[in-house]
Tab-separated table of C-alpha atoms in Angstrom:
chain	number	residue	atom	x	y	z
A	1	MET	CA	4.734	22.550	-54.836
A	2	LYS	CA	6.736	25.781	-55.026
A	3	LEU	CA	7.099	26.814	-58.634
A	4	LEU	CA	8.097	29.629	-60.943
A	5	ILE	CA	6.729	29.800	-64.500
A	6	MET	CA	8.343	31.567	-67.447
A	7	GLY	CA	7.633	31.859	-71.148
A	8	ARG	CA	7.769	34.283	-74.046
A	9	PRO	CA	4.701	36.505	-74.684
A	10	GLY	CA	2.086	34.411	-76.479
A	11	ALA	CA	3.550	31.061	-75.385
A	12	GLY	CA	0.397	30.091	-73.477
A	13	LYS	CA	1.873	30.737	-70.049
A	14	GLY	CA	-1.405	32.149	-68.721
A	15	THR	CA	-3.356	29.044	-69.710
A	16	GLN	CA	-0.801	26.709	-68.176
A	17	ALA	CA	-0.553	28.808	-64.998
A	18	GLU	CA	-4.311	28.429	-64.549
A	19	ASN	CA	-4.060	24.657	-65.104
A	20	ILE	CA	-1.212	24.363	-62.598
A	21	VAL	CA	-2.878	26.298	-59.761
A	22	ASN	CA	-6.121	24.372	-60.214
A	23	TYR	CA	-4.447	20.966	-60.363
A	24	TYR	CA	-1.980	21.466	-57.507
A	25	HIS	CA	-4.258	23.730	-55.414
A	26	ILE	CA	-1.675	26.469	-54.948
A	27	PRO	CA	-2.087	30.253	-55.204
A	28	HIS	CA	-1.135	32.060	-58.409
A	29	ILE	CA	1.298	34.815	-57.423
A	30	SER	CA	1.215	37.306	-60.292
A	31	THR	CA	3.089	40.594	-59.920
A	32	GLY	CA	0.342	42.477	-61.758
A	33	ASP	CA	-2.337	41.077	-59.440
A	34	MET	CA	-0.202	41.836	-56.389
A	35	PHE	CA	0.346	45.453	-57.381
A	36	ARG	CA	-3.382	45.937	-57.909
A	37	ALA	CA	-4.251	44.273	-54.588
A	38	ALA	CA	-1.614	46.210	-52.634
A	39	ILE	CA	-2.800	49.487	-54.127
A	40	LYS	CA	-6.473	48.636	-53.534
A	41	ASN	CA	-5.774	47.705	-49.898
A	42	LYS	CA	-3.648	50.859	-49.488
A	43	THR	CA	-0.771	48.978	-47.903
A	44	LYS	CA	2.448	50.904	-47.334
A	45	LEU	CA	4.125	49.110	-50.237
A	46	GLY	CA	1.032	49.531	-52.415
A	47	LEU	CA	0.965	53.287	-51.888
A	48	GLU	CA	4.662	53.474	-52.687
A	49	ALA	CA	4.219	51.457	-55.894
A	50	SER	CA	1.247	53.600	-56.880
A	51	SER	CA	3.390	56.743	-56.703
A	52	TYR	CA	5.608	55.329	-59.474
A	53	MET	CA	2.827	53.820	-61.590
A	54	GLU	CA	0.765	57.010	-61.617
A	55	LYS	CA	3.739	58.806	-63.183
A	56	GLY	CA	4.194	56.057	-65.753
A	57	GLU	CA	7.504	55.001	-64.226
A	58	LEU	CA	8.798	51.477	-63.653
A	59	VAL	CA	8.482	50.226	-60.092
A	60	PRO	CA	12.035	49.745	-58.686
A	61	ASP	CA	13.342	46.191	-58.295
A	62	SER	CA	13.607	46.535	-54.518
A	63	LEU	CA	9.963	47.547	-54.166
A	64	THR	CA	8.734	44.825	-56.515
A	65	THR	CA	10.708	42.262	-54.550
A	66	ASN	CA	9.310	43.507	-51.237
A	67	ILE	CA	5.733	43.245	-52.509
A	68	VAL	CA	6.336	39.681	-53.743
A	69	CYS	CA	7.977	38.650	-50.469
A	70	GLU	CA	5.121	40.212	-48.496
A	71	ARG	CA	2.647	38.152	-50.537
A	72	LEU	CA	4.635	34.938	-50.076
A	73	GLN	CA	4.271	35.278	-46.299
A	74	GLU	CA	0.471	35.009	-46.490
A	75	PRO	CA	-0.973	31.788	-44.992
A	76	ASP	CA	-2.200	30.416	-48.343
A	77	CYS	CA	1.411	30.172	-49.586
A	78	LYS	CA	2.493	27.887	-46.763
A	79	ASP	CA	2.161	24.672	-48.795
A	80	GLY	CA	3.132	26.052	-52.186
A	81	PHE	CA	2.735	28.773	-54.797
A	82	LEU	CA	3.222	29.565	-58.460
A	83	LEU	CA	5.259	32.707	-59.161
A	84	ASP	CA	4.365	34.378	-62.458
A	85	GLY	CA	6.036	37.527	-63.819
A	86	PHE	CA	8.738	37.541	-61.149
A	87	PRO	CA	11.691	37.585	-61.131
A	88	ARG	CA	12.340	39.531	-64.336
A	89	ASN	CA	16.110	39.931	-63.976
A	90	ILE	CA	19.087	38.514	-62.105
A	91	SER	CA	18.905	41.151	-59.369
A	92	GLN	CA	15.318	40.157	-58.546
A	93	ALA	CA	16.216	36.456	-58.735
A	94	GLU	CA	19.060	36.902	-56.233
A	95	ALA	CA	16.812	38.873	-53.879
A	96	LEU	CA	14.152	36.149	-54.115
A	97	ASP	CA	16.750	33.470	-53.377
A	98	LYS	CA	17.876	35.315	-50.250
A	99	PHE	CA	14.301	35.714	-48.998
A	100	LEU	CA	13.465	32.034	-49.606
A	101	SER	CA	16.730	30.911	-48.012
A	102	ASP	CA	16.101	33.047	-44.924
A	103	LYS	CA	12.649	31.442	-44.611
A	104	GLY	CA	13.950	27.915	-45.196
A	105	ILE	CA	11.999	27.613	-48.437
A	106	CYS	CA	13.278	25.924	-51.617
A	107	LEU	CA	11.860	26.204	-55.133
A	108	ASP	CA	10.876	22.814	-56.571
A	109	ALA	CA	11.176	23.825	-60.214
A	110	VAL	CA	11.316	26.677	-62.706
A	111	LEU	CA	9.126	25.915	-65.726
A	112	ASP	CA	9.926	27.459	-69.100
A	113	ILE	CA	7.158	27.154	-71.709
A	114	ASN	CA	9.302	27.296	-74.838
A	115	VAL	CA	7.913	28.291	-78.232
A	116	PRO	CA	10.080	29.633	-81.109
A	117	ALA	CA	9.770	33.394	-81.603
A	118	SER	CA	8.738	33.040	-85.270
A	119	ILE	CA	5.710	30.941	-84.300
A	120	LEU	CA	4.761	33.340	-81.512
A	121	ILE	CA	4.741	36.320	-83.864
A	122	ASP	CA	2.206	34.493	-86.067
A	123	ARG	CA	0.134	33.689	-82.985
A	124	MET	CA	0.079	37.272	-81.716
A	125	VAL	CA	-0.484	38.979	-85.072
A	126	GLY	CA	-3.455	36.683	-85.745
A	127	ARG	CA	-5.015	37.178	-82.308
A	128	ARG	CA	-8.352	38.967	-82.053
A	129	VAL	CA	-10.041	40.106	-78.836
A	130	CYS	CA	-13.656	40.980	-78.027
A	131	LYS	CA	-14.021	44.683	-77.213
A	132	ASN	CA	-16.729	43.903	-74.672
A	133	CYS	CA	-15.997	40.666	-72.775
A	134	GLY	CA	-12.317	40.141	-73.578
A	135	ALA	CA	-12.750	36.671	-75.144
A	136	THR	CA	-9.777	35.739	-77.327
A	137	TYR	CA	-9.804	34.245	-80.829
A	138	HIS	CA	-7.341	33.649	-83.656
A	139	VAL	CA	-7.840	34.161	-87.387
A	140	GLU	CA	-6.362	30.700	-88.074
A	141	PHE	CA	-6.327	28.535	-84.946
A	142	ASN	CA	-9.463	29.630	-83.064
A	143	LYS	CA	-11.913	31.285	-85.430
A	144	PRO	CA	-15.231	32.717	-84.204
A	145	GLN	CA	-18.422	31.275	-85.709
A	146	VAL	CA	-18.993	34.589	-87.518
A	147	GLU	CA	-15.928	36.440	-88.748
A	148	GLY	CA	-15.195	39.523	-86.655
A	149	VAL	CA	-17.945	38.779	-84.104
A	150	CYS	CA	-17.592	37.350	-80.589
A	151	ASP	CA	-19.332	33.992	-80.062
A	152	LYS	CA	-20.061	34.806	-76.418
A	153	CYS	CA	-21.597	38.280	-76.542
A	154	GLY	CA	-21.876	39.280	-80.212
A	155	SER	CA	-19.572	42.296	-79.885
A	156	PRO	CA	-16.932	43.244	-82.491
A	157	LEU	CA	-13.487	41.617	-82.400
A	158	VAL	CA	-10.413	43.832	-82.671
A	159	GLN	CA	-6.666	43.467	-82.985
A	160	ARG	CA	-4.881	44.786	-79.905
A	161	ALA	CA	-2.364	47.543	-80.459
A	162	ASP	CA	0.414	45.331	-79.087
A	163	ASP	CA	-0.432	42.492	-81.490
A	164	THR	CA	0.948	44.139	-84.632
A	165	TYR	CA	4.054	42.575	-86.196
A	166	ASP	CA	6.493	45.303	-85.131
A	167	THR	CA	5.169	45.458	-81.575
A	168	ALA	CA	5.059	41.673	-81.221
A	169	LYS	CA	8.661	41.347	-82.441
A	170	ASN	CA	9.802	44.076	-80.067
A	171	ARG	CA	8.071	42.410	-77.096
A	172	LEU	CA	9.808	39.137	-77.901
A	173	ASP	CA	13.197	40.826	-78.350
A	174	VAL	CA	12.866	42.596	-74.990
A	175	TYR	CA	11.783	39.374	-73.274
A	176	ASP	CA	14.689	37.405	-74.728
A	177	GLN	CA	17.216	40.055	-73.724
A	178	ASN	CA	15.978	40.097	-70.133
A	179	THR	CA	15.184	36.416	-69.763
A	180	ALA	CA	18.152	34.601	-71.314
A	181	PRO	CA	20.313	35.301	-68.233
A	182	LEU	CA	17.520	34.023	-65.954
A	183	LEU	CA	17.243	30.729	-67.829
A	184	ALA	CA	20.999	30.188	-67.449
A	185	TYR	CA	20.781	31.260	-63.795
A	186	TYR	CA	18.169	28.631	-62.917
A	187	GLU	CA	19.709	25.972	-65.145
A	188	ALA	CA	22.924	26.337	-63.144
A	189	LYS	CA	20.875	25.655	-60.000
A	190	ASN	CA	19.382	22.485	-61.547
A	191	LEU	CA	15.873	23.960	-61.308
A	192	LEU	CA	15.061	24.708	-64.959
A	193	LYS	CA	12.523	22.420	-66.643
A	194	THR	CA	11.830	23.262	-70.296
A	195	VAL	CA	8.516	22.194	-71.818
A	196	ASP	CA	7.687	22.303	-75.523
A	197	GLY	CA	4.899	24.873	-75.785
A	198	ASN	CA	4.386	24.362	-79.520
A	199	GLN	CA	1.766	21.667	-78.946
A	200	ASP	CA	-1.886	21.363	-78.092
A	201	PHE	CA	-2.526	23.026	-74.710
A	202	ALA	CA	-3.625	19.711	-73.170
A	203	LYS	CA	-0.394	18.008	-74.303
A	204	VAL	CA	1.667	20.882	-72.875
A	205	PHE	CA	-0.007	20.471	-69.490
A	206	ALA	CA	0.474	16.693	-69.622
A	207	ASP	CA	4.189	17.299	-70.183
A	208	ILE	CA	4.262	19.764	-67.263
A	209	LYS	CA	2.712	17.193	-64.920
A	210	ASN	CA	5.164	14.572	-66.133
A	211	VAL	CA	8.135	16.868	-65.501
A	212	LEU	CA	6.908	17.829	-62.032
A	213	SER	CA	6.179	14.238	-61.037
A	214	LYS	CA	9.924	13.574	-61.287
């Protein structure tokens, strides 16, 4: 199963990505994880990416694409993979298509976990995170046993800086601006499969399995 997963910030993409890789036994190819691994292993591409990141600059599309393609050539990707966080624009999508075509590889599906922006803003603004262990809660949907205290380690819960209303709205606006062309791009290729993410997480995953079984 060779898949690509997309979804607005807060749509539950991370949860569903974990479910998918565990169920289908395929590696989770996350650009963030790849950058960290390449830098840690001091690969040529990792050192090049690090030179941009240390200056707070965006890593160029060509370099990001090369790191992804390098990762996709590892033995564990032979029977499938789940791409997460890549591509982020049409240029990256076209470069990925060329690489896959040259290797005789075809994507099976592009999953879009769709949740309306208005609902996602409520989700993100109400999110609370443990300062110590990183456990996540919500003031309405997933309350801790004691308000403001982590169930797992007893540390204080905080609101992340990027979970304020203005920041959440901006993140969604940026995502929509960059992603709308990608959705149309993959729909034109008959690869796009949209799943309603405004459901219980278990129901979302059941819908994903149903879509992929076809």
